[in-house]
Structures are given as C-alpha cells and as structure tokens.
PDB file of C-alpha atoms and ligand atoms in Angstrom:
ATOM      1  CA  MET J   1     -46.803  50.960 -33.719  1.00 52.00           C
ATOM      2  CA  ASN J   2     -49.532  50.153 -36.271  1.00 60.00           C
ATOM      3  CA  SER J   3     -51.744  48.752 -33.509  1.00 86.00           C
ATOM      4  CA  ILE J   4     -52.252  52.213 -32.029  1.00 95.00           C
ATOM      5  CA  GLN J   5     -55.801  53.442 -32.608  1.00 98.00           C
ATOM      6  CA  LEU J   6     -55.547  57.210 -32.310  1.00 98.00           C
ATOM      7  CA  GLN J   7     -59.246  57.678 -31.580  1.00 98.00           C
ATOM      8  CA  ASP J   8     -58.789  55.647 -28.381  1.00 98.00           C
ATOM      9  CA  TYR J   9     -56.793  58.609 -27.061  1.00 98.00           C
ATOM     10  CA  ILE J  10     -59.487  61.248 -27.677  1.00 98.00           C
ATOM     11  CA  ARG J  11     -61.800  61.949 -24.750  1.00 98.00           C
ATOM     12  CA  ASP J  12     -65.330  63.339 -25.152  1.00 98.00           C
ATOM     13  CA  ILE J  13     -66.178  66.150 -22.740  1.00 98.00           C
ATOM     14  CA  PRO J  14     -69.913  66.970 -22.763  1.00 97.00           C
ATOM     15  CA  ASP J  15     -71.026  70.602 -22.353  1.00 96.00           C
ATOM     16  CA  PHE J  16     -67.565  72.163 -22.731  1.00 96.00           C
ATOM     17  CA  PRO J  17     -66.964  75.066 -23.133  1.00 94.00           C
ATOM     18  CA  LYS J  18     -70.747  75.656 -23.372  1.00 92.00           C
ATOM     19  CA  PRO J  19     -73.857  73.544 -22.798  1.00 95.00           C
ATOM     20  CA  GLY J  20     -74.638  71.393 -25.833  1.00 94.00           C
ATOM     21  CA  ILE J  21     -71.029  71.208 -27.116  1.00 92.00           C
ATOM     22  CA  LEU J  22     -69.272  67.818 -27.102  1.00 95.00           C
ATOM     23  CA  PHE J  23     -65.604  68.808 -26.859  1.00 97.00           C
ATOM     24  CA  LYS J  24     -62.928  66.490 -28.265  1.00 98.00           C
ATOM     25  CA  ASP J  25     -60.152  66.499 -25.659  1.00 98.00           C
ATOM     26  CA  ILE J  26     -56.751  65.694 -27.205  1.00 98.00           C
ATOM     27  CA  THR J  27     -54.762  65.712 -23.944  1.00 98.00           C
ATOM     28  CA  PRO J  28     -54.853  61.886 -23.444  1.00 98.00           C
ATOM     29  CA  LEU J  29     -53.131  61.545 -26.836  1.00 98.00           C
ATOM     30  CA  LEU J  30     -50.527  64.173 -25.944  1.00 98.00           C
ATOM     31  CA  ALA J  31     -49.856  62.412 -22.640  1.00 98.00           C
ATOM     32  CA  ASP J  32     -48.947  59.145 -24.415  1.00 98.00           C
ATOM     33  CA  SER J  33     -45.642  59.500 -26.269  1.00 98.00           C
ATOM     34  CA  ALA J  34     -46.277  56.494 -28.541  1.00 98.00           C
ATOM     35  CA  ALA J  35     -49.707  57.795 -29.601  1.00 98.00           C
ATOM     36  CA  PHE J  36     -48.410  61.350 -30.032  1.00 98.00           C
ATOM     37  CA  GLU J  37     -45.474  60.095 -32.093  1.00 98.00           C
ATOM     38  CA  ALA J  38     -47.778  57.899 -34.213  1.00 98.00           C
ATOM     39  CA  ALA J  39     -49.941  60.940 -34.983  1.00 98.00           C
ATOM     40  CA  ILE J  40     -46.964  63.052 -36.060  1.00 98.00           C
ATOM     41  CA  ASP J  41     -45.526  60.156 -38.112  1.00 98.00           C
ATOM     42  CA  GLN J  42     -48.850  59.653 -39.939  1.00 98.00           C
ATOM     43  CA  MET J  43     -49.103  63.380 -40.697  1.00 98.00           C
ATOM     44  CA  ALA J  44     -45.504  63.456 -41.964  1.00 98.00           C
ATOM     45  CA  ALA J  45     -46.066  60.365 -44.137  1.00 98.00           C
ATOM     46  CA  HIS J  46     -48.949  62.099 -45.918  1.00 98.00           C
ATOM     47  CA  TYR J  47     -46.786  65.094 -46.877  1.00 98.00           C
ATOM     48  CA  GLU J  48     -43.560  63.199 -47.634  1.00 95.00           C
ATOM     49  CA  GLY J  49     -42.249  64.292 -51.038  1.00 95.00           C
ATOM     50  CA  LYS J  50     -44.720  67.196 -51.364  1.00 97.00           C
ATOM     51  CA  GLN J  51     -43.361  70.695 -51.881  1.00 97.00           C
ATOM     52  CA  ILE J  52     -43.671  72.430 -48.508  1.00 98.00           C
ATOM     53  CA  ASP J  53     -41.494  75.380 -47.487  1.00 98.00           C
ATOM     54  CA  VAL J  54     -43.034  76.283 -44.144  1.00 98.00           C
ATOM     55  CA  ILE J  55     -45.715  75.235 -41.661  1.00 98.00           C
ATOM     56  CA  VAL J  56     -48.134  77.831 -40.281  1.00 98.00           C
ATOM     57  CA  ALA J  57     -50.398  77.176 -37.289  1.00 98.00           C
ATOM     58  CA  ALA J  58     -52.659  79.221 -35.033  1.00 96.00           C
ATOM     59  CA  GLU J  59     -52.448  79.272 -31.261  1.00 96.00           C
ATOM     60  CA  ALA J  60     -52.737  77.380 -29.124  1.00 96.00           C
ATOM     61  CA  ARG J  61     -53.384  73.703 -29.891  1.00 98.00           C
ATOM     62  CA  GLY J  62     -52.239  74.048 -33.505  1.00 98.00           C
ATOM     63  CA  PHE J  63     -48.718  74.753 -32.208  1.00 98.00           C
ATOM     64  CA  ILE J  64     -48.581  71.358 -30.480  1.00 98.00           C
ATOM     65  CA  PHE J  65     -48.784  69.439 -33.766  1.00 98.00           C
ATOM     66  CA  ALA J  66     -47.154  72.006 -36.050  1.00 98.00           C
ATOM     67  CA  ALA J  67     -43.787  72.155 -34.274  1.00 98.00           C
ATOM     68  CA  PRO J  68     -42.922  68.420 -34.266  1.00 98.00           C
ATOM     69  CA  LEU J  69     -44.327  68.047 -37.795  1.00 98.00           C
ATOM     70  CA  ALA J  70     -42.118  70.916 -39.005  1.00 98.00           C
ATOM     71  CA  LEU J  71     -39.044  69.214 -37.514  1.00 98.00           C
ATOM     72  CA  LYS J  72     -40.008  65.881 -39.077  1.00 98.00           C
ATOM     73  CA  LEU J  73     -40.516  67.449 -42.533  1.00 98.00           C
ATOM     74  CA  GLY J  74     -37.379  69.575 -42.199  1.00 98.00           C
ATOM     75  CA  VAL J  75     -39.151  72.929 -42.614  1.00 98.00           C
ATOM     76  CA  GLY J  76     -39.682  75.986 -40.427  1.00 98.00           C
ATOM     77  CA  PHE J  77     -42.667  76.763 -38.227  1.00 98.00           C
ATOM     78  CA  VAL J  78     -44.414  80.154 -38.175  1.00 98.00           C
ATOM     79  CA  PRO J  79     -46.902  80.950 -35.391  1.00 98.00           C
ATOM     80  CA  VAL J  80     -50.191  82.781 -35.973  1.00 98.00           C
ATOM     81  CA  ARG J  81     -51.447  84.495 -32.830  1.00 97.00           C
ATOM     82  CA  LYS J  82     -54.219  86.596 -31.371  1.00 95.00           C
ATOM     83  CA  PRO J  83     -53.665  90.397 -31.664  1.00 96.00           C
ATOM     84  CA  GLY J  84     -50.929  91.976 -29.547  1.00 97.00           C
ATOM     85  CA  LYS J  85     -49.028  88.764 -28.777  1.00 98.00           C
ATOM     86  CA  LEU J  86     -46.312  88.861 -31.447  1.00 98.00           C
ATOM     87  CA  PRO J  87     -43.346  91.191 -30.762  1.00 98.00           C
ATOM     88  CA  PHE J  88     -42.335  92.174 -34.336  1.00 98.00           C
ATOM     89  CA  SER J  89     -44.347  93.905 -37.119  1.00 98.00           C
ATOM     90  CA  THR J  90     -47.336  91.824 -38.196  1.00 97.00           C
ATOM     91  CA  HIS J  91     -49.799  91.138 -40.990  1.00 95.00           C
ATOM     92  CA  SER J  92     -53.300  90.816 -39.593  1.00 93.00           C
ATOM     93  CA  PHE J  93     -56.558  89.362 -40.820  1.00 90.00           C
ATOM     94  CA  SER J  94     -60.066  89.680 -39.377  1.00 89.00           C
ATOM     95  CA  TYR J  95     -62.702  87.024 -39.916  1.00 85.00           C
ATOM     96  CA  GLU J  96     -66.341  86.386 -39.101  1.00 81.00           C
ATOM     97  CA  LEU J  97     -67.334  84.259 -36.126  1.00 77.00           C
ATOM     98  CA  GLU J  98     -70.831  83.004 -35.368  1.00 70.00           C
ATOM     99  CA  TYR J  99     -71.254  86.153 -33.295  1.00 77.00           C
ATOM    100  CA  GLY J 100     -68.880  89.046 -34.101  1.00 84.00           C
ATOM    101  CA  THR J 101     -65.380  88.967 -35.582  1.00 90.00           C
ATOM    102  CA  ASP J 102     -61.902  87.830 -34.579  1.00 91.00           C
ATOM    103  CA  THR J 103     -58.411  88.824 -35.728  1.00 94.00           C
ATOM    104  CA  LEU J 104     -55.226  86.808 -36.234  1.00 95.00           C
ATOM    105  CA  GLU J 105     -51.672  88.069 -36.730  1.00 96.00           C
ATOM    106  CA  MET J 106     -48.421  86.753 -38.203  1.00 97.00           C
ATOM    107  CA  HIS J 107     -44.958  88.329 -38.372  1.00 98.00           C
ATOM    108  CA  ILE J 108     -44.341  90.110 -41.685  1.00 97.00           C
ATOM    109  CA  ASP J 109     -41.206  88.036 -42.288  1.00 97.00           C
ATOM    110  CA  GLY J 110     -42.820  84.706 -41.316  1.00 97.00           C
ATOM    111  CA  VAL J 111     -43.907  83.635 -44.788  1.00 98.00           C
ATOM    112  CA  ALA J 112     -42.474  84.998 -48.052  1.00 98.00           C
ATOM    113  CA  GLU J 113     -44.319  85.569 -51.310  1.00 98.00           C
ATOM    114  CA  GLY J 114     -44.276  82.429 -53.463  1.00 98.00           C
ATOM    115  CA  GLN J 115     -43.666  79.981 -50.606  1.00 98.00           C
ATOM    116  CA  ASN J 116     -45.674  76.761 -50.267  1.00 98.00           C
ATOM    117  CA  VAL J 117     -47.384  76.659 -46.891  1.00 98.00           C
ATOM    118  CA  LEU J 118     -48.868  73.756 -44.950  1.00 99.00           C
ATOM    119  CA  LEU J 119     -51.518  74.821 -42.407  1.00 98.00           C
ATOM    120  CA  VAL J 120     -51.865  72.700 -39.261  1.00 98.00           C
ATOM    121  CA  ASP J 121     -54.424  72.582 -36.439  1.00 98.00           C
ATOM    122  CA  ASP J 122     -55.606  70.034 -33.897  1.00 98.00           C
ATOM    123  CA  LEU J 123     -59.206  70.014 -35.108  1.00 98.00           C
ATOM    124  CA  LEU J 124     -61.333  71.133 -38.060  1.00 97.00           C
ATOM    125  CA  ALA J 125     -64.837  72.155 -36.992  1.00 95.00           C
ATOM    126  CA  THR J 126     -66.606  74.869 -39.044  1.00 92.00           C
ATOM    127  CA  GLY J 127     -63.359  75.731 -40.859  1.00 94.00           C
ATOM    128  CA  GLY J 128     -63.383  79.378 -39.762  1.00 92.00           C
ATOM    129  CA  THR J 129     -59.980  79.311 -38.079  1.00 93.00           C
ATOM    130  CA  ILE J 130     -58.106  77.514 -40.861  1.00 95.00           C
ATOM    131  CA  LYS J 131     -59.821  79.613 -43.536  1.00 95.00           C
ATOM    132  CA  ALA J 132     -58.600  82.758 -41.749  1.00 94.00           C
ATOM    133  CA  CYS J 133     -55.052  81.349 -41.733  1.00 96.00           C
ATOM    134  CA  ALA J 134     -55.356  80.514 -45.440  1.00 97.00           C
ATOM    135  CA  ASN J 135     -56.525  84.052 -46.207  1.00 94.00           C
ATOM    136  CA  LEU J 136     -53.603  85.494 -44.242  1.00 94.00           C
ATOM    137  CA  VAL J 137     -51.106  83.332 -46.163  1.00 96.00           C
ATOM    138  CA  GLU J 138     -52.671  84.139 -49.538  1.00 96.00           C
ATOM    139  CA  LYS J 139     -52.761  87.867 -48.769  1.00 93.00           C
ATOM    140  CA  ILE J 140     -48.970  87.668 -48.610  1.00 94.00           C
ATOM    141  CA  GLY J 141     -48.824  85.983 -52.028  1.00 97.00           C
ATOM    142  CA  ALA J 142     -47.889  82.529 -50.725  1.00 98.00           C
ATOM    143  CA  THR J 143     -49.651  79.272 -51.681  1.00 98.00           C
ATOM    144  CA  VAL J 144     -51.589  76.995 -49.336  1.00 98.00           C
ATOM    145  CA  THR J 145     -50.370  73.474 -50.140  1.00 98.00           C
ATOM    146  CA  GLY J 146     -52.751  71.769 -47.723  1.00 98.00           C
ATOM    147  CA  CYS J 147     -54.441  71.782 -44.336  1.00 98.00           C
ATOM    148  CA  CYS J 148     -53.585  69.072 -41.817  1.00 98.00           C
ATOM    149  CA  PHE J 149     -55.590  68.144 -38.702  1.00 98.00           C
ATOM    150  CA  LEU J 150     -55.562  65.478 -36.044  1.00 98.00           C
ATOM    151  CA  ILE J 151     -59.385  65.508 -35.971  1.00 98.00           C
ATOM    152  CA  GLU J 152     -62.092  66.510 -38.444  1.00 98.00           C
ATOM    153  CA  LEU J 153     -65.738  66.912 -37.403  1.00 97.00           C
ATOM    154  CA  LYS J 154     -67.123  65.852 -40.798  1.00 97.00           C
ATOM    155  CA  PHE J 155     -70.730  66.686 -39.920  1.00 96.00           C
ATOM    156  CA  LEU J 156     -69.846  70.404 -39.710  1.00 96.00           C
ATOM    157  CA  ASP J 157     -68.447  70.297 -43.282  1.00 96.00           C
ATOM    158  CA  GLY J 158     -65.546  72.657 -42.555  1.00 96.00           C
ATOM    159  CA  ALA J 159     -63.676  71.202 -45.541  1.00 98.00           C
ATOM    160  CA  ALA J 160     -66.226  72.824 -47.876  1.00 98.00           C
ATOM    161  CA  LYS J 161     -65.375  76.228 -46.426  1.00 95.00           C
ATOM    162  CA  VAL J 162     -61.648  75.597 -46.922  1.00 96.00           C
ATOM    163  CA  ALA J 163     -62.031  74.232 -50.494  1.00 97.00           C
ATOM    164  CA  PRO J 164     -60.308  74.073 -52.910  1.00 97.00           C
ATOM    165  CA  HIS J 165     -57.473  73.489 -50.436  1.00 97.00           C
ATOM    166  CA  GLU J 166     -57.031  69.841 -49.449  1.00 97.00           C
ATOM    167  CA  CYS J 167     -57.970  68.936 -45.879  1.00 98.00           C
ATOM    168  CA  PHE J 168     -56.231  65.861 -44.443  1.00 98.00           C
ATOM    169  CA  SER J 169     -57.141  64.469 -41.019  1.00 98.00           C
ATOM    170  CA  LEU J 170     -56.179  61.381 -39.029  1.00 98.00           C
ATOM    171  CA  ILE J 171     -59.450  60.948 -37.108  1.00 98.00           C
ATOM    172  CA  GLU J 172     -62.943  61.677 -38.430  1.00 98.00           C
ATOM    173  CA  TYR J 173     -66.245  61.964 -36.550  1.00 97.00           C
TER     174      TYR J 173
HETATM  175  P1  LIG O   1     -63.360  76.041 -36.428  1.00 83.18           P
HETATM  176  O1  LIG O   1     -62.708  77.365 -36.629  1.00 83.18           O
HETATM  177  O2  LIG O   1     -62.983  75.044 -37.503  1.00 83.18           O
HETATM  178  O3  LIG O   1     -64.830  76.134 -36.220  1.00 83.18           O
HETATM  179  O4  LIG O   1     -62.841  75.460 -35.045  1.00 83.18           O
HETATM  180  C1  LIG O   1     -61.590  74.849 -34.938  1.00 83.18           C
HETATM  181  C2  LIG O   1     -60.779  75.517 -33.881  1.00 83.18           C
HETATM  182  O5  LIG O   1     -61.453  75.465 -32.640  1.00 83.18           O
HETATM  183  C3  LIG O   1     -59.454  74.811 -33.699  1.00 83.18           C
HETATM  184  O6  LIG O   1     -58.432  75.765 -33.530  1.00 83.18           O
HETATM  185  C4  LIG O   1     -59.631  73.979 -32.437  1.00 83.18           C
HETATM  186  O7  LIG O   1     -58.501  74.040 -31.610  1.00 83.18           O
HETATM  187  C5  LIG O   1     -60.843  74.567 -31.737  1.00 83.18           C
HETATM  188  N1  LIG O   1     -61.862  73.551 -31.399  1.00 83.18           N
HETATM  189  C6  LIG O   1     -63.191  73.628 -31.657  1.00 83.18           C
HETATM  190  N2  LIG O   1     -63.835  72.565 -31.174  1.00 83.18           N
HETATM  191  C7  LIG O   1     -62.900  71.779 -30.606  1.00 83.18           C
HETATM  192  C8  LIG O   1     -62.953  70.490 -29.933  1.00 83.18           C
HETATM  193  O8  LIG O   1     -63.997  69.841 -29.756  1.00 83.18           O
HETATM  194  N3  LIG O   1     -61.777  70.002 -29.489  1.00 83.18           N
HETATM  195  C9  LIG O   1     -60.598  70.650 -29.676  1.00 83.18           C
HETATM  196  N4  LIG O   1     -59.472  70.072 -29.212  1.00 83.18           N
HETATM  197  N5  LIG O   1     -60.517  71.856 -30.285  1.00 83.18           N
HETATM  198  C10 LIG O   1     -61.653  72.409 -30.746  1.00 83.18           C
END
C-alpha cells in the first residue's frame, strides 16, 4: 500500500473550466479503489486521536472524501450545499468571490454549539470555499478543529486565508 503515489492519480486538464486554468482532475484517483482507500487512510491517520465530533464538507467533491473519512473516524457527516438544496431549516452564509458573492447553507441541526468540527474538501485553492464553511461553523458556536484536503495549491496561499486553522493536505503543488 505504501508504494502508492497519490499524485500519479491526479490528471492535469489545461484550460478547464476557463482558458488559463490548469484543473486538477481527481477522477483517476476515485476510479482506483486502492488509491482512493490509501487517500482516506492517510487522512484518517492524521486525525487519529484528535477530538472531532463531526465532519462538514461542501458540495460536491468535498462529499466524496468527507463521507468515507467520517465512517473511518467514527463520526457523523454534515453536508453544506448551495442555496435551496437542503430540505430542512438552514443556516446560511454569504462570501465574496473574485467577481460577486456566493452563499452556502447547512441544516440548523447539523452542527451543535461547542462541537469540534473537521472541514473536508478535495482541493484548497484560494481558500474561499473552506473559509466560508469555517465561518458558517463558527457562527453556530462550534470550533473548527482542522481543514483536510486531498490537494493543496500552495502557490495560491489559501492556507493563509484559513489561518489560524490548520490545513492538512496529502498532495501539494
Ligand atoms: P477555493 O475556494 O479554495 O478557491 O477553491 C476550492 C474549491 O474549488 C474546492 O471546492 C474545489 O472542489 C474547487 N476547485 C478549484 N480548483 C480545482 C481544481 O483544479 N481541481 C479540483 N478538483 N477542484 C477545484
């Protein structure tokens, strides 16, 4: 298992979704059960023994890593979604994008005040998405224990935006 190099399963897609963007495609990793399992195992190993009550992740690719990690750590998983997608009453949080704003929602009973929350996503770029999730969790009075990613684009320095919360990633570019 240790011989698996996770970065071998990430495919570069030039000019997606816009010209000039080099998109990191995670689907080859997802398609290989040994590589996918190795990624989840490495994430779980990092948080073993840490106080985590619940995992929160934003749609859509965050869900893919959050759900198996939650099972492995023996905690629940709470989805964060775009407006209008969740059926029950929600907390919502708007955040700045490069151009305009976006809003995320979470069920009001998803995370309780005082809980320790691990945030999960497939990739950390500018940090905007994970920072919005952190703000949503903190608005409820819960604590962000850490932020876990498969991939971190170090040159965009998203971790600085998320500080002082710890960012942990398995692959760095
Ligand atoms: P940020 O908010 O940190 O700028 O962007 C991270 C979010 O955008 C994540 O939810 C991630 O799914 C998505 N994202 C941005 N760029 C990429 C990429 O190159 N590959 C993948 N898989 N997701 C990306």
